[in-house]
Amino acid sequence: MVARWSVAAALVWAVVLVGRCSAADPFAYYNFDVSYKTASPLGVEQQVIAINKQFPGPLINVTTNWNVVINVLNSLDEPLLITWDGIQHRKNCWQDGVLGTNCPIPAGWNWTYQFQVKDQIGSFFYFPSLGLQRAAGGYGGITVNNRVVIAVPFGEPDGDITLFIGDWYNKNHTALRKALDDGKDLGMPDGVLMNGKGPYRYNTTLVPAGIDYETINVEPGKTYRFRVHNVGISTSLNLRIQNHNLLLVETEGTYTMQQNYTNLDIHVGQSYSFLVTMDQNASSDYYIVASARFVNESLWTRVTGVAILHYSNSKGKASGPLPDGPNDFYDKTWSMNQAQSIRTNVSSGAARPNPQGSFRYGSINVTQVYVLRNKPPVVIDGKRRTTLNGISYSPPATPLRLADEYDKKGIYTLDFPTRPLDGPPRIAASVINGTYKGFMEIIFQNNDTIVQTYHMDGYAFFVVGMAYGEWTEDSRSQYNKWDGVSRCTTQVFPGAWTAVLVSLDNVGFWNVRAENLDTWYLGQEVYIKVVNPESSDKTESPIPDNALYCGVLQNLQKPQKPHGSSETSSSSILDVGSKLLTLILLLASIAIFA
Ligand SMILES: *[C@@H]1O[C@H](CO)[C@@H](O)[C@H](O)[C@H]1NC(C)=O
Ligand SMILES: *[C@@H]1O[C@H](CO)[C@@H](O)[C@H](O)[C@H]1NC(C)=O
Ligand SMILES: *[C@@H]1O[C@H](CO)[C@@H](O)[C@H](O)[C@H]1NC(C)=O
Ligand SMILES: *[C@@H]1O[C@H](CO)[C@@H](O)[C@H](O)[C@H]1NC(C)=O
Ligand SMILES: *[C@@H]1O[C@H](CO)[C@@H](O)[C@H](O)[C@H]1NC(C)=O
Ligand SMILES: *[C@@H]1O[C@H](CO)[C@@H](O)[C@H](O)[C@H]1NC(C)=O
Ligand SMILES: *[C@@H]1O[C@H](CO)[C@@H](O)[C@H](O)[C@H]1NC(C)=O
Ligand SMILES: *[C@@H]1O[C@H](CO)[C@@H](O)[C@H](O)[C@H]1NC(C)=O
Ligand SMILES: *[C@@H]1O[C@H](CO)[C@@H](O)[C@H](O)[C@H]1NC(C)=O
Ligand SMILES: *[C@@H]1O[C@H](CO)[C@@H](O)[C@H](O)[C@H]1NC(C)=O
Ligand SMILES: *[C@@H]1O[C@H](CO)[C@@H](O)[C@H](O)[C@H]1NC(C)=O
C-alpha cells in the first residue's frame, strides 16, 4: 500500500515537473496541410502552394522561448521540407528543414517539427526549401514577440501587418525547374506579388482588368508595425508607401537605430519591421509599391507590385502615377549607403534586457576566415551550375547530420577551401569545418553582375562591412566594429564584398546559401559543421524519435500509412493540448496504481 502510493506520488511529482516546464515555456501547436491550390495572381491560372488552403500561409505568432509544434502534411505530389528562416534551432539542427539535416517528407506523408524559439525576437518567415518550391508559394510569417517583462524600444503599435513582397512567374515551379535543368535563364519575372496578389490597376495599359490586389485597411492617426519580407525568387525590390514615412525599427531580430526612410531596398530573403503612422489627410487611398531594382525601368514596368493603403475615412481611390523610386540603374552606391545606414540600437535590449551592444563583437579575435567567391554560372560536366569558391554543392541522398549520427563515412568531405580555388570548378558535397566556440569571419565576394543575398541557418551574423572592389586584408580597417546589425540574411552587391562575423556557439550542420532561388538551386550553398569536441548531451539535442531515413539509411525507415487530409485544420491551440495530455496521463497513472 505504502509502496504503491509512493510510486503514484512520484508520478504526480514527475507530472508536476513536466507541467512546470511547459508553464515556463508554453507550447504552440499548428497543423499545416501543404497542398496545391488554383490561383491566378497575375491573371494566368496556375497551381500555387497553399497551407491549409491559404496563400500566403498562416502566421506563426509566438513569444521568446516558446515551443512550437508543427505537424506538416505533405499533400503535394513531390517531396517537401519546410525551413524556418532565421529561427536558430539552438543545439537542434534536426528541425532546420533543409536537405543537409533532414530527409524530405515523401508526398502523402506527414512529419512533425518541434523546436523552441530560444532567446529570439523578431520578424522571420518559413518556406518550402526544396527544388524551387518557394517560387510557387508555401511561405508564411513567423513573428517572435518579446516576453512582456522585456522592454521594446518603441510604444506598442496599434496593429501588426505582415507584408510579403516578391517577384513572380506565371510558369509554375516545375516549369521553372525544367528551364534551369535545361541550362536556361529564368528571364524577366511576370510581376511582383504583394501578399500573394497581383498589382492594383494603377495603369490600364500595364495592368489587365480583373486582377485581385491587396488592400491594407487602417484607421487615421494610428501607428502600425509593418513586417515586410522579400519572399521572391531573385529580384531586389524597393518598398515605399505613398506620402508616408517608413520608420525602420527592426531587422531579422535586431532592434535598429530608428530612422525614417521614404523607401528601402529589400533583397531576396530579407525581413524588416517599420512603424508607419497614418498621418495623411485621406483625400484618397495611397499606393504601396514594390518595384524591381537595378533594372531597365522601361523594360521592367510590368514588374511592379502595387497594393492599396486604405484609411477608414478615405475620400476616394488612389490615382495618378506611382511614387518614384530611386533611378540608379548604373549606380548602386546609393543602395549600399542605405544598407550601411541600418545600424543596431546598441542601448536597447532584444530577447533579453541586456543592451544589444553588450556583446562586443568588434573586440573578439577572429579564429577562422573564409572568403566565399560567387561567380556567374559556369558549365560543369555539361550542366549549368553556380559555384562558391569553384565548388557547386550537390546534396547527398543521405543528410549530413544523419550520416554522422550513424557513423556513415564518405557522404561528404570536410575540406571546403578557405579561399577561392584556381582549378576548374567541380560539383561536390564539401563542408566547412567550423570550430566550436570559434569566431568566424566570412567575406562574400560577388563576382557576378547581379545582387545576391546570402543566408546562414542556426545563427545571426554581424554585418561589419560592404564595399565595391576586391576584399583585401586592408579592408578590415573599414569594418564597423561597434553597431553593425546582427541578422541572418545579407545582400552582396555585384562587384562588391560583404563581410560578416559569427560566433560559432551552436552545434550542428548549418546551411549557408544564396537566397536567390535560381542561384541556390544550381548549387550555391555550403554547410558549416560545428561540433563540440567534448561531446556531451548538453550541447546538442538527440535525434528526434520521428526522424525520417533516406539515402544509405533508407532501410531504417518504417512505412507510413497514407493520410486523409480531413483531419488537419488551421487550428493553433496554445498549451491546452499538452495540459490535457498531461491530465489524461495523470488520471491513467492514478487508475493503474489505485
Ligand atoms: C506546371 O506546368 C506544367 C506545364 O507548363 C504542367 O505540365 C505541370 O503539371 C504543372 N505542375 C503543377 C504542379 O502545376
Ligand atoms: C500575436 O500575438 C500577440 C501576443 O500574444 C498578440 O498581441 C497579437 O495580437 C498577435 N498578432 C497577430 C497578428 O495575430
Ligand atoms: C502524423 O500526424 C498524426 C496525426 O495528425 C500524428 O499522430 C503523427 O505523430 C504524425 N506523424 C509524424 C511522423 O509526425
Ligand atoms: C534606442 O533604444 C533606446 C532604449 O530602448 C530608446 O530609448 C531609444 O529611443 C532608441 N534610439 C533609437 C535612435 O532608436
Ligand atoms: C501607362 O503606362 C504606359 C506604358 O508605360 C504609359 O505609356 C502611359 O503613359 C501610362 N498611363 C498613365 C495614365 O500613366
Ligand atoms: C519620422 O517621421 C514622422 C512623420 O512621418 C515623424 O513624426 C517622426 O518624428 C520621424 N521620426 C524620426 C526618428 O525621424
Ligand atoms: C491632402 O494632402 C495632399 C498631399 O499632401 C494635398 O495635396 C491636399 O491638398 C490635401 N487635401 C486636403 C483636403 O487637405
Ligand atoms: C532600356 O531598354 C530600352 C528598350 O529596349 C532601350 O532603348 C534603352 O536603351 C535601355 N536603357 C538602358 C539604360 O539601358
Ligand atoms: C586577441 O589577440 C591579441 C593578439 O594576438 C591578444 O593580445 C589579445 O589578448 C586577444 N584578445 C582576446 C580577447 O583573446
Ligand atoms: C576540423 O576542425 C577541428 C578543430 O575544430 C580539428 O580537430 C579537426 O581535425 C578538423 N577536421 C578536419 C577534417 O580538418
Ligand atoms: C570578376 O573577377 C574578374 C577577375 O578577377 C575581374 O576582372 C572582374 O572585374 C570581376 N567582376 C566583378 C563584377 O566583380
Coordinates of C-alpha atoms in Angstrom, one line a residue, residues 113-482:
Y113 CA 8.6 19.6 -36.4
Q114 CA 9.2 20.7 -32.8
F115 CA 11.6 23.5 -31.9
Q116 CA 12.0 26.2 -29.3
V117 CA 12.4 29.9 -30.3
K118 CA 15.1 30.2 -27.6
D119 CA 16.4 33.7 -26.9
Q120 CA 15.0 35.2 -30.0
I121 CA 12.7 38.0 -31.1
G122 CA 11.8 39.5 -34.4
S123 CA 10.2 39.0 -37.8
F124 CA 11.0 36.0 -40.0
F125 CA 9.3 33.7 -42.4
Y126 CA 9.1 30.0 -43.3
F127 CA 9.1 28.5 -46.8
P128 CA 9.5 25.1 -48.6
S129 CA 13.2 24.6 -49.1
L130 CA 13.3 22.0 -51.9
G131 CA 13.6 22.4 -55.7
L132 CA 12.3 26.0 -56.3
Q133 CA 9.0 25.3 -54.5
R134 CA 9.1 28.8 -52.9
A135 CA 8.6 30.1 -56.5
A136 CA 5.1 28.7 -56.1
G137 CA 4.4 30.0 -52.6
G138 CA 4.2 27.8 -49.4
Y139 CA 5.6 30.7 -47.4
G140 CA 4.2 32.4 -44.3
G141 CA 5.3 34.7 -41.5
I142 CA 7.0 33.9 -38.2
T143 CA 6.7 36.6 -35.5
V144 CA 8.5 36.1 -32.3
N145 CA 7.2 38.6 -29.8
N146 CA 9.1 40.0 -26.8
R147 CA 8.2 38.5 -23.4
V148 CA 6.1 41.0 -21.5
V149 CA 8.8 41.6 -19.0
I150 CA 11.3 42.8 -21.7
A151 CA 11.1 46.4 -22.8
V152 CA 10.6 47.1 -26.5
P153 CA 12.3 50.3 -27.7
F154 CA 9.1 51.8 -29.1
G155 CA 5.5 52.2 -28.0
E156 CA 3.1 49.4 -28.7
P157 CA 1.8 49.8 -32.2
D158 CA -2.0 49.9 -32.9
G159 CA -1.8 47.0 -35.3
D160 CA 0.6 44.5 -36.8
I161 CA 0.6 43.8 -40.5
T162 CA 2.7 41.2 -42.3
L163 CA 3.5 42.0 -46.0
F164 CA 5.1 39.6 -48.3
I165 CA 6.7 41.0 -51.5
G166 CA 8.3 39.0 -54.2
D167 CA 8.8 38.6 -57.9
W168 CA 6.6 36.0 -59.6
Y169 CA 6.4 33.9 -62.8
N170 CA 3.3 32.7 -64.5
K171 CA 5.1 29.5 -65.1
N172 CA 4.9 27.1 -62.1
H173 CA 7.8 25.8 -60.1
T174 CA 8.2 22.6 -62.1
A175 CA 8.4 24.5 -65.4
L176 CA 10.9 26.9 -63.9
R177 CA 12.9 24.0 -62.6
K178 CA 12.9 22.4 -66.0
A179 CA 14.2 25.7 -67.5
L180 CA 17.1 25.7 -65.1
D181 CA 17.8 22.0 -65.6
D182 CA 17.9 22.7 -69.4
G183 CA 20.6 25.3 -68.8
K184 CA 18.3 28.3 -69.4
D185 CA 17.9 31.5 -67.5
L186 CA 14.6 32.2 -65.9
G187 CA 14.3 35.5 -67.7
M188 CA 12.3 38.5 -66.6
P189 CA 9.6 37.8 -64.0
D190 CA 6.0 38.4 -65.0
G191 CA 5.3 40.6 -62.0
V192 CA 5.6 41.3 -58.3
L193 CA 3.1 39.9 -55.8
M194 CA 2.1 41.5 -52.5
N195 CA 0.6 39.0 -50.1
G196 CA 0.1 36.6 -52.9
K197 CA -1.9 39.1 -55.0
G198 CA -1.2 41.0 -58.2
P199 CA -0.9 44.8 -58.7
Y200 CA -3.7 47.3 -58.3
R201 CA -4.8 48.6 -61.7
Y202 CA -2.9 51.9 -61.5
N203 CA -2.4 51.9 -65.2
T204 CA -4.9 50.4 -67.6
T205 CA -2.3 49.6 -70.2
L206 CA 0.1 47.9 -67.9
V207 CA -2.2 46.0 -65.6
P208 CA -5.0 43.9 -67.1
A209 CA -8.5 44.1 -65.7
G210 CA -9.8 41.6 -63.2
I211 CA -6.6 41.2 -61.0
D212 CA -7.2 40.8 -57.3
Y213 CA -5.0 43.2 -55.4
E214 CA -4.1 43.6 -51.7
T215 CA -5.8 46.3 -49.6
I216 CA -4.4 47.2 -46.1
N217 CA -7.2 48.8 -44.0
V218 CA -6.1 51.3 -41.4
E219 CA -7.5 53.9 -39.1
P220 CA -6.4 57.6 -39.3
G221 CA -3.9 58.7 -36.7
K222 CA -2.9 55.2 -35.7
T223 CA 0.6 53.6 -36.0
Y224 CA 1.1 50.1 -37.4
R225 CA 4.0 47.8 -37.5
F226 CA 4.6 46.5 -41.0
R227 CA 6.7 43.4 -41.1
V228 CA 7.9 43.1 -44.7
H229 CA 9.6 40.0 -46.2
N230 CA 11.0 39.6 -49.7
V231 CA 10.0 36.0 -50.4
G232 CA 10.7 36.3 -54.1
I233 CA 12.9 34.4 -56.5
S234 CA 15.8 36.7 -57.4
T235 CA 14.7 40.3 -57.7
S236 CA 15.8 43.0 -55.2
L237 CA 12.8 45.3 -54.5
N238 CA 12.4 48.9 -53.4
L239 CA 9.5 49.3 -51.0
R240 CA 7.6 52.6 -50.5
I241 CA 4.2 53.9 -49.3
Q242 CA 3.0 57.0 -51.0
N243 CA 3.2 60.1 -48.7
H244 CA 4.2 58.0 -45.7
N245 CA 7.5 57.6 -43.9
L246 CA 8.8 54.1 -43.0
L247 CA 10.3 54.3 -39.6
L248 CA 12.7 51.3 -39.5
V249 CA 12.7 49.6 -36.1
E250 CA 13.8 46.0 -36.5
T251 CA 15.5 43.7 -38.9
E252 CA 15.7 39.9 -38.5
G253 CA 15.8 40.0 -34.7
T254 CA 17.8 43.2 -34.1
Y255 CA 16.2 46.5 -32.9
T256 CA 17.8 49.1 -35.2
M257 CA 18.5 52.8 -34.7
Q258 CA 15.1 54.2 -35.5
Q259 CA 15.3 56.2 -38.7
N260 CA 12.7 57.4 -41.3
Y261 CA 13.1 56.2 -44.9
T262 CA 10.9 57.3 -47.8
N263 CA 11.8 54.0 -49.4
L264 CA 14.0 51.0 -48.6
D265 CA 15.7 48.3 -50.7
I266 CA 14.7 44.8 -49.6
H267 CA 16.7 42.0 -51.1
V268 CA 15.6 38.4 -51.6
G269 CA 15.1 36.7 -48.2
Q270 CA 15.4 39.8 -46.1
S271 CA 12.9 40.9 -43.4
Y272 CA 12.3 44.4 -41.9
S273 CA 9.8 46.0 -39.5
F274 CA 8.7 49.6 -40.0
L275 CA 6.4 51.7 -37.9
V276 CA 4.0 53.7 -40.2
T277 CA 1.8 56.4 -38.8
M278 CA -1.4 57.2 -40.6
D279 CA -0.8 61.0 -40.6
Q280 CA -2.2 61.9 -44.0
N281 CA -5.5 63.6 -44.8
A282 CA -7.0 60.6 -46.7
S283 CA -8.0 62.7 -49.6
S284 CA -7.6 59.4 -51.4
D285 CA -6.2 55.9 -50.9
Y286 CA -2.4 55.5 -51.1
Y287 CA -0.2 53.3 -53.1
I288 CA 2.1 50.7 -51.5
V289 CA 4.8 49.9 -54.1
A290 CA 7.5 47.3 -54.5
S291 CA 9.5 47.8 -57.7
A292 CA 12.4 46.0 -59.2
R293 CA 15.9 47.4 -58.5
F294 CA 18.9 47.9 -60.8
V295 CA 16.9 47.1 -64.0
N296 CA 16.0 49.0 -67.1
E297 CA 12.7 50.6 -66.0
S298 CA 11.3 50.9 -69.5
L299 CA 11.6 47.1 -69.9
W300 CA 10.5 46.2 -66.4
T301 CA 7.5 48.5 -65.9
R302 CA 5.2 45.4 -65.8
V303 CA 7.3 44.0 -62.9
T304 CA 6.0 46.3 -60.1
G305 CA 3.9 45.3 -57.1
V306 CA 1.1 47.7 -56.1
A307 CA -1.1 47.4 -53.1
I308 CA -3.5 49.9 -51.5
L309 CA -3.3 51.6 -48.2
H310 CA -7.0 52.4 -47.3
Y311 CA -7.9 54.8 -44.5
S312 CA -11.3 54.2 -43.0
N313 CA -12.1 57.8 -43.8
S314 CA -10.6 57.7 -47.3
K315 CA -12.4 60.0 -49.8
G316 CA -11.5 58.1 -53.0
K317 CA -9.4 55.7 -54.9
A318 CA -5.7 56.1 -55.4
S319 CA -4.9 57.5 -58.9
G320 CA -2.1 59.1 -60.8
P321 CA 1.5 57.9 -61.2
L322 CA 3.2 55.7 -58.6
P323 CA 5.6 57.5 -56.2
D324 CA 9.1 57.5 -57.7
G325 CA 11.7 55.0 -56.6
P326 CA 15.4 55.5 -56.9
N327 CA 16.6 55.7 -60.5
D328 CA 20.1 54.4 -60.4
F329 CA 20.4 51.6 -62.9
Y330 CA 24.1 52.3 -63.3
D331 CA 25.0 53.4 -59.8
K332 CA 24.5 51.2 -56.9
T333 CA 26.3 53.4 -54.4
W334 CA 23.0 54.9 -53.1
S335 CA 21.7 51.4 -52.2
M336 CA 24.9 50.4 -50.5
N337 CA 25.0 53.6 -48.5
Q338 CA 21.4 53.0 -47.5
A339 CA 22.3 49.5 -46.4
Q340 CA 25.2 50.9 -44.3
S341 CA 22.9 53.4 -42.6
I342 CA 21.0 50.4 -41.0
R343 CA 22.6 50.0 -37.6
T344 CA 21.9 48.4 -34.3
N345 CA 20.5 50.4 -31.4
V346 CA 23.2 49.2 -29.0
S347 CA 21.4 50.5 -25.9
S348 CA 18.1 48.7 -26.4
G349 CA 17.6 45.1 -25.3
A350 CA 16.3 42.3 -27.5
A351 CA 15.2 38.9 -26.3
R352 CA 17.0 39.7 -23.0
P353 CA 17.1 43.1 -21.2
N354 CA 20.9 43.5 -21.8
P355 CA 21.8 46.1 -24.3
Q356 CA 22.3 44.7 -27.8
G357 CA 25.8 46.3 -27.7
S358 CA 26.9 44.3 -24.7
F359 CA 28.3 41.6 -26.9
R360 CA 31.4 43.4 -28.1
Y361 CA 31.9 41.6 -31.4
G362 CA 34.5 44.2 -32.5
S363 CA 37.0 43.2 -29.8
I364 CA 36.8 39.4 -30.3
N365 CA 39.7 37.8 -32.1
V366 CA 38.8 36.0 -35.3
T367 CA 39.8 32.3 -35.4
Q368 CA 38.7 31.3 -38.9
V369 CA 38.5 33.3 -42.1
Y370 CA 36.6 32.2 -45.2
V371 CA 36.4 34.2 -48.4
L372 CA 33.4 32.8 -50.4
R373 CA 33.6 33.9 -54.0
N374 CA 30.4 33.8 -56.1
K375 CA 30.9 33.7 -59.9
P376 CA 28.4 33.9 -62.7
P377 CA 27.0 30.4 -63.7
V378 CA 29.5 28.0 -65.4
V379 CA 29.2 24.7 -67.2
I380 CA 30.4 21.7 -65.2
D381 CA 30.0 18.2 -66.7
G382 CA 27.7 19.6 -69.3
K383 CA 25.4 21.2 -66.8
R384 CA 24.9 24.9 -66.0
R385 CA 25.8 25.4 -62.3
T386 CA 26.6 28.1 -59.8
T387 CA 29.6 27.9 -57.5
L388 CA 31.2 29.3 -54.3
N389 CA 35.0 29.1 -54.4
G390 CA 34.7 27.0 -57.5
I391 CA 32.6 24.3 -55.8
S392 CA 29.0 23.7 -56.7
Y393 CA 27.2 21.9 -53.9
S394 CA 25.2 18.8 -54.7
P395 CA 23.1 17.5 -51.7
P396 CA 23.9 13.8 -50.9
A397 CA 21.0 11.5 -50.7
T398 CA 21.8 11.0 -47.0
P399 CA 21.6 14.1 -44.9
L400 CA 25.0 15.1 -43.5
R401 CA 23.8 15.2 -39.9
L402 CA 22.1 11.8 -40.2
A403 CA 25.3 10.3 -41.8
D404 CA 27.3 11.5 -38.8
E405 CA 24.7 10.1 -36.3
Y406 CA 25.1 6.6 -37.9
D407 CA 28.8 7.0 -38.5
K408 CA 28.4 6.6 -42.3
K409 CA 31.6 7.8 -43.9
G410 CA 32.2 9.2 -47.4
I411 CA 28.9 11.1 -47.6
Y412 CA 30.7 14.5 -47.6
T413 CA 34.2 15.9 -47.2
L414 CA 35.2 18.4 -44.6
D415 CA 37.6 20.3 -46.9
F416 CA 35.8 23.4 -48.1
P417 CA 38.5 25.8 -49.2
T418 CA 39.1 28.9 -47.2
R419 CA 39.9 30.9 -50.4
P420 CA 38.6 30.7 -54.0
L421 CA 40.3 27.8 -55.9
D422 CA 42.2 28.3 -59.1
G423 CA 41.4 24.9 -60.6
P424 CA 38.4 24.0 -62.7
P425 CA 35.0 24.3 -61.0
R426 CA 33.6 21.0 -59.7
I427 CA 30.4 19.5 -58.1
A428 CA 30.9 18.2 -54.6
A429 CA 29.5 17.9 -51.1
S430 CA 32.2 19.8 -49.5
V431 CA 31.6 21.2 -46.0
I432 CA 33.2 23.9 -43.9
N433 CA 34.9 22.7 -40.7
G434 CA 33.8 25.2 -38.1
T435 CA 35.5 25.4 -34.7
Y436 CA 33.0 25.2 -31.8
K437 CA 33.2 28.5 -29.9
G438 CA 35.4 29.9 -32.6
F439 CA 34.8 33.3 -34.1
M440 CA 34.4 33.1 -37.9
E441 CA 34.8 35.9 -40.4
I442 CA 33.1 35.3 -43.7
I443 CA 33.7 37.5 -46.7
F444 CA 31.2 37.1 -49.5
Q445 CA 32.8 38.4 -52.7
N446 CA 30.3 38.8 -55.6
N447 CA 31.9 38.5 -59.0
D448 CA 28.5 38.2 -60.7
T449 CA 26.7 41.2 -62.3
I450 CA 23.5 40.9 -60.1
V451 CA 22.9 41.4 -56.4
Q452 CA 23.0 38.2 -54.4
T453 CA 21.8 37.6 -50.8
Y454 CA 23.4 35.1 -48.5
H455 CA 21.7 33.5 -45.5
M456 CA 23.1 31.4 -42.7
D457 CA 20.9 29.0 -40.7
G458 CA 21.3 28.5 -37.0
Y459 CA 22.9 31.9 -36.4
A460 CA 22.7 35.6 -36.7
F461 CA 25.9 37.2 -38.0
F462 CA 27.2 40.8 -37.6
V463 CA 27.3 42.6 -40.9
V464 CA 30.5 44.6 -40.4
G465 CA 31.3 45.9 -43.9
M466 CA 30.5 46.1 -47.5
A467 CA 32.3 47.9 -50.3
Y468 CA 32.9 47.7 -54.1
G469 CA 36.0 46.0 -55.5
E470 CA 38.0 43.1 -54.2
W471 CA 38.3 42.5 -50.5
T472 CA 41.8 42.5 -49.1
E473 CA 43.2 42.2 -45.6
D474 CA 43.3 46.0 -45.5
S475 CA 39.6 46.1 -46.0
R476 CA 39.2 45.3 -42.3
S477 CA 40.2 48.8 -41.4
Q478 CA 36.8 49.9 -42.8
Y479 CA 34.8 47.4 -40.6
N480 CA 32.1 48.7 -38.3
K481 CA 33.2 47.2 -35.0
W482 CA 30.5 48.8 -32.9

